[in-house]
Short mmCIF file of C-alpha atoms and ligand atoms in Angstrom, two decimals:
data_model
loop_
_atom_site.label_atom_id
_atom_site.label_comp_id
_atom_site.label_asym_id
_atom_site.label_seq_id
_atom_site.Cartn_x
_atom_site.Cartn_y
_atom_site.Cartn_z
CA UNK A 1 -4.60 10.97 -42.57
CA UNK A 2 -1.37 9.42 -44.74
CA UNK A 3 -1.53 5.89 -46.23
CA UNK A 4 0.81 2.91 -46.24
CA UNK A 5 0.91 3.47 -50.15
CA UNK A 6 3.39 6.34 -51.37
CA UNK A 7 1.47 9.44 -53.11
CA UNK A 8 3.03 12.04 -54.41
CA UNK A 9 2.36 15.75 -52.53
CA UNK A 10 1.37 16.88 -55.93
CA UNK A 11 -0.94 13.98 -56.59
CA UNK A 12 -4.66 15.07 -57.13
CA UNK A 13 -5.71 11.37 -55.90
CA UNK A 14 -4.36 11.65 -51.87
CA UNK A 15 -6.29 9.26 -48.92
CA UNK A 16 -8.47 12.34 -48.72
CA UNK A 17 -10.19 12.09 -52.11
CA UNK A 18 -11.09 8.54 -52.80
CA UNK A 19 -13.08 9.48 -55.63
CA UNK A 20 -15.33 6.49 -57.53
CA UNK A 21 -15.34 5.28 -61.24
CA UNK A 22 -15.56 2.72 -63.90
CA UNK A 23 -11.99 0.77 -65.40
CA UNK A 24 -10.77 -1.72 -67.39
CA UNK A 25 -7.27 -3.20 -67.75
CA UNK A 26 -6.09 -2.54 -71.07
CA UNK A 27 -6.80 -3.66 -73.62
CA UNK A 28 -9.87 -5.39 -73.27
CA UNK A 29 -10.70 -6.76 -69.16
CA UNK A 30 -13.85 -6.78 -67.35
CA UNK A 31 -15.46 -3.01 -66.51
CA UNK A 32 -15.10 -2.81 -62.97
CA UNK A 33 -15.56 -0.43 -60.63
CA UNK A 34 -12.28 1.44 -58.85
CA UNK A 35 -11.19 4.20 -56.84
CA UNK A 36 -7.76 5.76 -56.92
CA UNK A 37 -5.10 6.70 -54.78
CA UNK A 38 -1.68 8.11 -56.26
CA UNK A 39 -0.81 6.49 -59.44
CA UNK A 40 -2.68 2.97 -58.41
CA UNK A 41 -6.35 1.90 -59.34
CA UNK A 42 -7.62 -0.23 -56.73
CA UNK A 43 -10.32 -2.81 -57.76
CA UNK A 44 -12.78 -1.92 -55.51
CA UNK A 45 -14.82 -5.97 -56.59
CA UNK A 46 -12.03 -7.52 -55.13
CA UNK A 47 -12.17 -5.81 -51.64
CA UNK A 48 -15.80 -6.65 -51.93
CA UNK A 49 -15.55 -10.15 -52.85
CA UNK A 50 -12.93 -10.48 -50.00
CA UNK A 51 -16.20 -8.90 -47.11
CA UNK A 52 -14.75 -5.98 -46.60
CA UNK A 53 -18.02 -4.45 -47.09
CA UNK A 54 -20.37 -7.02 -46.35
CA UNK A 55 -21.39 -5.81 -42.97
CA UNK A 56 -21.91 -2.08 -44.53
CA UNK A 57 -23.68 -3.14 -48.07
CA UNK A 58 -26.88 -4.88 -47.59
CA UNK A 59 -27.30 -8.65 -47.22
CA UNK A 60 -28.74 -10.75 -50.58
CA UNK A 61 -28.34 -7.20 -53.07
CA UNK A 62 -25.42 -8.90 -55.37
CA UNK A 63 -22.74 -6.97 -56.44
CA UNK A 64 -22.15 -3.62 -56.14
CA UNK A 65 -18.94 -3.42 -57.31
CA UNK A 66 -18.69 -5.70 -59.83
CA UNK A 67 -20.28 -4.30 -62.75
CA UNK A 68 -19.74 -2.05 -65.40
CA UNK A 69 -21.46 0.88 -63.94
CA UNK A 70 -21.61 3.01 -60.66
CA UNK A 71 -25.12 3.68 -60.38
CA UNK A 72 -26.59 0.91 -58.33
CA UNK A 73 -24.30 2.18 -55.50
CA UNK A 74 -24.93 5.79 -56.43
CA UNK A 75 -28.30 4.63 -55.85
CA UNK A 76 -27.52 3.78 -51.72
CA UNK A 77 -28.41 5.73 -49.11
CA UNK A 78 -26.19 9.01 -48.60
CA UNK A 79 -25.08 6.77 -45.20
CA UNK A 80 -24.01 4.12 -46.55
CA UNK A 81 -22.23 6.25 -49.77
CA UNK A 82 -20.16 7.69 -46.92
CA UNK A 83 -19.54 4.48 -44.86
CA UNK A 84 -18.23 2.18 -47.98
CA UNK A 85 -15.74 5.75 -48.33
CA UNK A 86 -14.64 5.40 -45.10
CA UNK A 87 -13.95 2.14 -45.04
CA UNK A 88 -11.73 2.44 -48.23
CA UNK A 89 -10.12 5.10 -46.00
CA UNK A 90 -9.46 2.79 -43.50
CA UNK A 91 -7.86 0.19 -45.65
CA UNK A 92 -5.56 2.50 -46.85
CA UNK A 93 -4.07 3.82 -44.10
CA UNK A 94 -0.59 3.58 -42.63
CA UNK A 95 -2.07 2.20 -39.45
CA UNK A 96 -3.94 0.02 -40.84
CA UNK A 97 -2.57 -3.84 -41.40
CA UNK A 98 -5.52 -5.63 -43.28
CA UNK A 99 -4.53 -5.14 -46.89
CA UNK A 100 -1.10 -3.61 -45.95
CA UNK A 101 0.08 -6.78 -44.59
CA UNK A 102 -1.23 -9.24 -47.19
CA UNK A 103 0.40 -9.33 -50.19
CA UNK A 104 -1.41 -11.50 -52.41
CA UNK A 105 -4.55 -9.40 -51.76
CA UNK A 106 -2.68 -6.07 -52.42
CA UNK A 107 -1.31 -7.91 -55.83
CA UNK A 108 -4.64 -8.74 -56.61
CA UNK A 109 -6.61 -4.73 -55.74
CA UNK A 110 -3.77 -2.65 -57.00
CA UNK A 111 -3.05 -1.92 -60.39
CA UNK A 112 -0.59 0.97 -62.45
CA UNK A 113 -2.72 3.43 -63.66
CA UNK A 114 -1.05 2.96 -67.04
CA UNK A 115 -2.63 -0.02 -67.46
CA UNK A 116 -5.83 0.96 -67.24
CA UNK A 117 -8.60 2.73 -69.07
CA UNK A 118 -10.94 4.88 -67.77
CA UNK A 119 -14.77 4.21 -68.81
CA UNK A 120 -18.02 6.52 -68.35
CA UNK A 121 -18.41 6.26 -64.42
CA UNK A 122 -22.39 6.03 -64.67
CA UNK A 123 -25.10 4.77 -67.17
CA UNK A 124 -26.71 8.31 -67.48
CA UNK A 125 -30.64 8.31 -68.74
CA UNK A 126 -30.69 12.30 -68.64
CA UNK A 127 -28.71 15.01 -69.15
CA UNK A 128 -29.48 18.73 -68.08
CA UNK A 129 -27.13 22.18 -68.86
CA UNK A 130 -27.48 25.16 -66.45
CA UNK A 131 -26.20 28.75 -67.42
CA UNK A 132 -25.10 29.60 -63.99
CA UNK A 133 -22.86 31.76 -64.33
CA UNK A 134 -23.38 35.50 -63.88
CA UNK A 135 -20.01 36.35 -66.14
CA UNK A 136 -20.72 33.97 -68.65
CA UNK A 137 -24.53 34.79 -69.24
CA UNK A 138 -24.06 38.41 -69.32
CA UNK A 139 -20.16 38.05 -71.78
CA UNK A 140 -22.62 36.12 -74.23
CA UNK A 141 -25.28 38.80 -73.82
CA UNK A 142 -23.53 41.52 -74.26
CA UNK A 143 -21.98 39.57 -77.94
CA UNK A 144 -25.74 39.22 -79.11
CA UNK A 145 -27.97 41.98 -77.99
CA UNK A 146 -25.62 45.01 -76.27
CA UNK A 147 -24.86 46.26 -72.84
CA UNK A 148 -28.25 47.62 -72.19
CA UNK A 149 -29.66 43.65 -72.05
CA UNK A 150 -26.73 41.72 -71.64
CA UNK A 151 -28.96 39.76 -68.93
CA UNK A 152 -32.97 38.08 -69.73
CA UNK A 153 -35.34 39.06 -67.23
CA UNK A 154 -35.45 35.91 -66.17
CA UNK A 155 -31.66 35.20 -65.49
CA UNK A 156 -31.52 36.06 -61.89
CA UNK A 157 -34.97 34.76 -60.62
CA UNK A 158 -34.21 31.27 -62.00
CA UNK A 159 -31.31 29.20 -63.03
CA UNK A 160 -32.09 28.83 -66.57
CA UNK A 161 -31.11 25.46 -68.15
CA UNK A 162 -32.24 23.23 -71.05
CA UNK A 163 -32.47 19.22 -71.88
CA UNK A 164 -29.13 17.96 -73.19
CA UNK A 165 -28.61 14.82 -74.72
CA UNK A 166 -27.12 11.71 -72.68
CA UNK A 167 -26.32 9.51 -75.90
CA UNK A 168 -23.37 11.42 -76.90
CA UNK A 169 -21.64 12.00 -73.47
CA UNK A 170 -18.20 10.66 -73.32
CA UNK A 171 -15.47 9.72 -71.28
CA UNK A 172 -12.10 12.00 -71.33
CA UNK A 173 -10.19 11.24 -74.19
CA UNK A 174 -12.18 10.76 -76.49
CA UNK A 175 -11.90 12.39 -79.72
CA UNK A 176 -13.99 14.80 -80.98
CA UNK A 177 -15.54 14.66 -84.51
CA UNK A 178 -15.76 18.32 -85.75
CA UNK A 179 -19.56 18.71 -86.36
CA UNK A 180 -21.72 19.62 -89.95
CA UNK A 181 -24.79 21.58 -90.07
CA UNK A 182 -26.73 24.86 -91.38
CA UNK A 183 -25.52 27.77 -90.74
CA UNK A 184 -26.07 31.76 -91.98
CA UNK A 185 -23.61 34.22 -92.07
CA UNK A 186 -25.32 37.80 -91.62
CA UNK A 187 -24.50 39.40 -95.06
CA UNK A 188 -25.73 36.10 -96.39
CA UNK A 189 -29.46 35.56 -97.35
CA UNK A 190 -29.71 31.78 -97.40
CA UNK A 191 -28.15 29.40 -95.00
CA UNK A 192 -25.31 27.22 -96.42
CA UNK A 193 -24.57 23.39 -95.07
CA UNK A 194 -20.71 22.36 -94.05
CA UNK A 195 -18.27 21.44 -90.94
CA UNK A 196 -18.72 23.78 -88.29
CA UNK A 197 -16.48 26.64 -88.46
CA UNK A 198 -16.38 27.83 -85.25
CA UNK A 199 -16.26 24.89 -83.03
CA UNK A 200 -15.83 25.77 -79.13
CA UNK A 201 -15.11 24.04 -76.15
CA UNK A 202 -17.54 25.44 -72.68
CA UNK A 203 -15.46 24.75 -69.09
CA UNK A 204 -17.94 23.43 -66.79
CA UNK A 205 -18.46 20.89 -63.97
CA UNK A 206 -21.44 18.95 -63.75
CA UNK A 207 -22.47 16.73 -60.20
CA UNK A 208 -23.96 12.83 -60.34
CA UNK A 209 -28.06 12.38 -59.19
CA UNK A 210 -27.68 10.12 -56.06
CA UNK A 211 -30.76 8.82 -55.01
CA UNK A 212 -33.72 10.01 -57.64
CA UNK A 213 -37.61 11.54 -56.75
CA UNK A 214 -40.51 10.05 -57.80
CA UNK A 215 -42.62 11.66 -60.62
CA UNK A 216 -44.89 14.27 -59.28
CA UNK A 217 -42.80 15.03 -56.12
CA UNK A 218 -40.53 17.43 -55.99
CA UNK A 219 -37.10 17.78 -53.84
CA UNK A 220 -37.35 20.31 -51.43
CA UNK A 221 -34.08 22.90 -51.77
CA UNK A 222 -32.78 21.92 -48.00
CA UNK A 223 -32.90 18.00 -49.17
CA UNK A 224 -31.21 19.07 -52.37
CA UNK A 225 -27.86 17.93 -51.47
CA UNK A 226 -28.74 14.44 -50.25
CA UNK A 227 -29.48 13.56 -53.94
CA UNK A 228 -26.15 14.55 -55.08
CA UNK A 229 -23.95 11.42 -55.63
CA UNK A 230 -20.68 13.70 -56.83
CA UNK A 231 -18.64 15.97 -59.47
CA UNK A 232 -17.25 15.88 -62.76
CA UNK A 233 -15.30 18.24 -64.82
CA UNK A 234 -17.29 18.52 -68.05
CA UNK A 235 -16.37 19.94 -71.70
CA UNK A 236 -19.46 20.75 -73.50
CA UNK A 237 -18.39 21.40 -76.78
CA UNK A 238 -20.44 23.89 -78.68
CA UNK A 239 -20.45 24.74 -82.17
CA UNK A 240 -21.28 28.55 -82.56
CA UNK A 241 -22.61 29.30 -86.07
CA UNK A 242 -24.65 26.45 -85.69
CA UNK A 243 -26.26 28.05 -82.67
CA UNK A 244 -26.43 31.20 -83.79
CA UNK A 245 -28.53 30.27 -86.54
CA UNK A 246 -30.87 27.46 -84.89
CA UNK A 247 -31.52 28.65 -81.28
CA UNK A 248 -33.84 31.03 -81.76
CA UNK A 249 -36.99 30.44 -80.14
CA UNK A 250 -35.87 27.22 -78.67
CA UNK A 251 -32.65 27.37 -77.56
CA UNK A 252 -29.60 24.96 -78.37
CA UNK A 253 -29.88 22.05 -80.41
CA UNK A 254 -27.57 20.50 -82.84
CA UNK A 255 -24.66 23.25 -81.50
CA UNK A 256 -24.40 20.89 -78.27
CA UNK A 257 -25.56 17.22 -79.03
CA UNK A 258 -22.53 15.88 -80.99
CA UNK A 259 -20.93 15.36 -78.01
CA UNK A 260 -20.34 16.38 -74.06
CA UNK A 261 -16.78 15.26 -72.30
CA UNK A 262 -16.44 14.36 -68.62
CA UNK A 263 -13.70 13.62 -66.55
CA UNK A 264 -13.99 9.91 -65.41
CA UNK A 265 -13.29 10.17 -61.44
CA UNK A 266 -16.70 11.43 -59.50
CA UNK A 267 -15.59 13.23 -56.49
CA UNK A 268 -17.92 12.33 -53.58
CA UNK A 269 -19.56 15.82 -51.50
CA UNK A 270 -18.09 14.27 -48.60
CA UNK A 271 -14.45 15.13 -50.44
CA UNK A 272 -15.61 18.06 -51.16
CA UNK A 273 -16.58 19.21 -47.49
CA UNK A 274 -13.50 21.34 -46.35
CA UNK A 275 -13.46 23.67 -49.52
CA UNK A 276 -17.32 24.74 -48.98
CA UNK A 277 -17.64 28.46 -49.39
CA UNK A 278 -20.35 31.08 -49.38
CA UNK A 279 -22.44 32.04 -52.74
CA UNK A 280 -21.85 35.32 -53.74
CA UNK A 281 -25.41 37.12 -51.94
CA UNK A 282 -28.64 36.71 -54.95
CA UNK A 283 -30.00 40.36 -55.47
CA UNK A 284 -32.80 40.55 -56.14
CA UNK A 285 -34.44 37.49 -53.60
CA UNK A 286 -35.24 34.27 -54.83
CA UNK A 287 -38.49 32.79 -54.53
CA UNK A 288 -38.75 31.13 -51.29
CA UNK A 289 -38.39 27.25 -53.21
CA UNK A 290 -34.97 28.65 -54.27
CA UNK A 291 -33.82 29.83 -50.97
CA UNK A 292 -30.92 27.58 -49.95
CA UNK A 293 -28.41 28.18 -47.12
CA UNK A 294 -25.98 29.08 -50.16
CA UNK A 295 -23.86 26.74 -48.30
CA UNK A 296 -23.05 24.85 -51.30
CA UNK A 297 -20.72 26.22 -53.35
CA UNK A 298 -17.14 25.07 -53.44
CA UNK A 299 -13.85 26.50 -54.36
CA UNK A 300 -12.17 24.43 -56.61
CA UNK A 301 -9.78 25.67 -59.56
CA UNK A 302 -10.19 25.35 -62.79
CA UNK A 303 -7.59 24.95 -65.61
CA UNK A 304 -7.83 25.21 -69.54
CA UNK A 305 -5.10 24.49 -71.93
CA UNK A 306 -5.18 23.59 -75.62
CA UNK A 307 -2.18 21.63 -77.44
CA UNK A 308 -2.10 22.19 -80.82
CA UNK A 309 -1.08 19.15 -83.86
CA UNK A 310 2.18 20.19 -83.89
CA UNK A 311 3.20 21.45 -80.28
CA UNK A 312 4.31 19.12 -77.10
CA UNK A 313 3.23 21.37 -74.79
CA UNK A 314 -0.23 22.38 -73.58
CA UNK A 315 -0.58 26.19 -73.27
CA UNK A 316 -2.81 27.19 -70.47
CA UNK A 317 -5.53 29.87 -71.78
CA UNK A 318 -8.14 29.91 -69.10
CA UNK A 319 -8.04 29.84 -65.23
CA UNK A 320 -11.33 30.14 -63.28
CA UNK A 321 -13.05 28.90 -60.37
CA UNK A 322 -16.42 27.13 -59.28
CA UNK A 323 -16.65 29.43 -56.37
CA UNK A 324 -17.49 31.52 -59.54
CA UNK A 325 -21.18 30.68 -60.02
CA UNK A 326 -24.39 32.24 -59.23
CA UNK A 327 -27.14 29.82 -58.68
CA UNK A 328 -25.55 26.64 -56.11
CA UNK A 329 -26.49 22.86 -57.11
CA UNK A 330 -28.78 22.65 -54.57
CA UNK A 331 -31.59 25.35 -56.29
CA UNK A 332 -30.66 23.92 -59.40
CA UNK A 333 -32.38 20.48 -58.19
CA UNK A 334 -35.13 22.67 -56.34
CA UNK A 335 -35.81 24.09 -59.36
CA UNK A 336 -35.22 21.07 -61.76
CA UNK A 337 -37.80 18.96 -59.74
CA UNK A 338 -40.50 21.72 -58.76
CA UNK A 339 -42.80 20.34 -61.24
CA UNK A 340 -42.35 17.57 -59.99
CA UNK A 341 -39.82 15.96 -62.91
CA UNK A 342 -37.84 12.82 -61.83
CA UNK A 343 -34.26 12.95 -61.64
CA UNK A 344 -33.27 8.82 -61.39
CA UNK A 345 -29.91 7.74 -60.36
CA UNK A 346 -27.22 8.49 -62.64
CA UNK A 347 -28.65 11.63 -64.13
CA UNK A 348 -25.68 14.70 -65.15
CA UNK A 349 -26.73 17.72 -64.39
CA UNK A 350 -24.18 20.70 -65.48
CA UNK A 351 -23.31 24.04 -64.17
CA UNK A 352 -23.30 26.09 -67.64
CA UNK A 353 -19.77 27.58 -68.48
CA UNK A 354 -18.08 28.67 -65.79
CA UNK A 355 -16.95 32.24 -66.01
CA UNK A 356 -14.64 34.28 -63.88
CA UNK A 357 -14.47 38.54 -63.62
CA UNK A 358 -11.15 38.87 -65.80
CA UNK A 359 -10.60 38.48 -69.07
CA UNK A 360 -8.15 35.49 -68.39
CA UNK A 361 -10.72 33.65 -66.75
CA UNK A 362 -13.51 33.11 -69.29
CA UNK A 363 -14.30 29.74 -70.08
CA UNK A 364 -15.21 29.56 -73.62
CA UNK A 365 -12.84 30.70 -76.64
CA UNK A 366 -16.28 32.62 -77.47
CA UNK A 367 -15.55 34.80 -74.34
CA UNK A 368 -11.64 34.21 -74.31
CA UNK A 369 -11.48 35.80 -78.05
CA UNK A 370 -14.43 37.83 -77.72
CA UNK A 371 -16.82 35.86 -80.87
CA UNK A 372 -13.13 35.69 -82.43
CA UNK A 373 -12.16 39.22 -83.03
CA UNK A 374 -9.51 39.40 -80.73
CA UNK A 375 -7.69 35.97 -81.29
CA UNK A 376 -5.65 34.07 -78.47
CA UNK A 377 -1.93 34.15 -78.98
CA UNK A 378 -0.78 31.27 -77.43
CA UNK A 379 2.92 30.25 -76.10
CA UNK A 380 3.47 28.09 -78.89
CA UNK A 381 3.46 30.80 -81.28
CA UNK A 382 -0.07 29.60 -83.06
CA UNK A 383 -3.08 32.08 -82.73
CA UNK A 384 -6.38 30.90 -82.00
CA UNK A 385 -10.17 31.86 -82.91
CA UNK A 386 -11.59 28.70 -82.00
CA UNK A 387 -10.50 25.59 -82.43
CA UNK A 388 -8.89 23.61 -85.28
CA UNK A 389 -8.72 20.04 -86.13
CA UNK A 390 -5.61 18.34 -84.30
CA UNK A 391 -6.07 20.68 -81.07
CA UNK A 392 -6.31 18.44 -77.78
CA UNK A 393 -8.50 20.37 -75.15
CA UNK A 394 -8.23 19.90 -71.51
CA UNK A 395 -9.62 20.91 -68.62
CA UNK A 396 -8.09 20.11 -64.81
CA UNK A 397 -9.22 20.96 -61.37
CA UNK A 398 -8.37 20.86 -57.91
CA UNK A 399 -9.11 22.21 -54.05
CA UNK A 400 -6.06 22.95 -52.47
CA UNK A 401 -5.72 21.00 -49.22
CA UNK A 402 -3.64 21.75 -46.54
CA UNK A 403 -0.72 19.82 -47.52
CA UNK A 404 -2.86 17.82 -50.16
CA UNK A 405 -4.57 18.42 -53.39
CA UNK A 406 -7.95 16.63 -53.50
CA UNK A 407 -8.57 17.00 -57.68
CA UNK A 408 -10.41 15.80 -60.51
CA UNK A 409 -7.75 14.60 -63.26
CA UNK A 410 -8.40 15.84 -66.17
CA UNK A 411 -10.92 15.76 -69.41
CA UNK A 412 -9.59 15.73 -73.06
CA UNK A 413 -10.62 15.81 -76.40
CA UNK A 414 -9.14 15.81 -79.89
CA UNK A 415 -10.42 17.97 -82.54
CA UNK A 416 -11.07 15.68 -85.60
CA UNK A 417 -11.63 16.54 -88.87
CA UNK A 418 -15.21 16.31 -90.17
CA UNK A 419 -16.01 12.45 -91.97
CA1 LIG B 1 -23.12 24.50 -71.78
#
């Protein structure tokens, strides 16, 4: 599939992707929603407005389009998710005249990416952080309580997670206020109160809830993946001392709600489908409301680099992979839901940081510099423990196509200093 529009072989935004988010025109225009192809943003209200969807999108339900958040359509049936995709496919294409042959209208849908801003995709009402990754979980083990029981009992009968906080989730580029609270020091008897120290950044991705469950039913694990609207590359920034000193016995608190990056295009499943792979096989056996096809894992690289205040360049210090994980979104949902908690449209749920085998592909500078006693030297000449006001964080992913990319752009975040 190649469209009339010119993308660059290198672009992570080809006719295959078509990914879905929330824009503005700088500095101050409507929120809108868009998808991308190459280096244009195409106004996805104005192809609505024109009936290019009106005999997909249902008769007398308003806009879909033109509003200032994706979930109403995230909210559609998984049919008609894939349809209004196709469609923008079909638009698009070199063999296609509609919008390729009338100028005003293509005026009027395309815009330079430079002159727009990206906005949170979704108006998100929950947040939820797994810890599915085998590498990670048992790296942070072995930090806090030895080899012997690097991993909880628990860890491989159920993918442990925890209630995040949706307030403070924002949109790539943000910047990042470097965050105060308690913390203790071992050789210290009383806790002290100051910026955060050892401020870290955690590489994850995190998928969209599609269509929700009702309270007091559960989603069955085979149904799982008809829920899930798309992915996100997410940063959840941690701040380690204040963990270390607060989670104990209820896990994570202030460490993780000052704020949560994601990246601002949500890649649909459909996307997704060609770079499926198998999950790694679960020993011991799940329980049989875990017990997916393990069909739903997907390879798709993963990037970290950190630019410090006074370098141009971003040094890469992290490459991993999705593929990576141990529990698949789909038993995450099963298990999210088997109380029967609703997940509503628009919900985030994330994977946990995403760990690979080798030492270059930890994601966390907890892991990278192993709790900061064997600091990163990076290109630039700098050395890093964790990170410092003025660094710029970012993470990038991508499937490699053949021929194509299909990718996520990118999330960022500047280190600020504390107010
Ligand atoms: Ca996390």
């Amino acid at each position: 599939m190649k469209s009339f529009l010119k993308v660059d072989p290198d672009s992570q935004f080809p006719i295959q992707n078509i990914p879905f988010g929330i824009f503005r025109r700088k500095p101050d225009g409507k929120p809108r929603a868009a998808t991308r192809i190459g280096d244009k943003i195409v106004d996805l209200s104005v192809l609505e407005r024109k009936g290019f969807f009106s005999d997909l999108l249902p008769e007398d339900a308003g806009d879909f389009f033109d509003l200032p958040e994706l979930n109403k359509f995230m909210g559609s049936s998984k049919r008609l998710i894939s349809d209004v995709r196709r469609r923008i496919q079909k638009l698009l294409r070199e063999d296609s005249e509609e919008l390729k042959s009338d100028e005003a209208l293509l005026r009027k849908t395309l815009i330079d990416f430079d002159e727009c801003e990206m906005l949170l995709p979704a108006s998100v009402g929950d947040y939820t952080d797994f810890y599915s990754s085998k590498e990670h979980a048992t790296n942070v083990g072995i930090m806090f309580r030895g080899k012997e029981n690097a991993l909880m009992p628990n860890w491989l009968h159920l993918p442990v997670g925890y209630h995040g906080r949706a307030s403070s989730l924002v949109v790539s580029g943000t910047n990042i206020i470097r965050p105060k609270g308690q913390t203790k020091a071992d050789d210290e008897e009383k806790p002290q109160f100051g910026p955060s120290k050892l401020l870290d950044f955690e590489l994850e991705m995190g998928f969209f809830i599609g269509k929700g469950n009702n309270l007091g039913k559960s989603i069955p694990v085979g149904e799982a993946h008809n829920h899930i609207f798309g992915f996100v590359l997410v940063n959840d920034w941690s701040a380690r001392d204040i963990q270390k000193w607060e989670y104990v016995p209820l896990g994570p608190f202030l460490a993780k709600n000052f704020a949560t990056s994601i990246s601002p295009w949500i890649v649909t499943l459909d996307a997704l489908e060609p770079f499926k792979v198998k999950r790694q096989k679960q020993d011991p056996q799940v329980l049989p409301y875990l017990k997916s096809s393990g069909e739903w894992h997907y390879d798709i690289n993963l990037e970290v680099s950190i630019k410090c205040a006074n370098c141009n360049d971003f040094n890469v210090i992290s490459r991993s992979n999705f593929k990576h994980l141990y529990w698949d979104v789909c038993q995450q949902v099963a298990h999210h839901t088997v109380t029967g908690c609703n997940l509503r449209t628009g919900d985030l749920l994330a994977s946990g940081t995403i760990s690979g085998p080798d030492e270059d592909s930890y994601g966390s500078l907890l892991e990278l510099t192993w709790k900061g006693t064997k600091p990163l030297n990076l290109a630039c000449g700098e050395t890093r423990k964790f990170l410092v006001d003025g660094d710029v964080l970012k993470i990038t992913g991508w499937c490699e196509g053949n021929g194509h990319k299909i990718g996520f752009g990118e999330v960022t975040g500047k280190i600020l200093p504390t107010n």
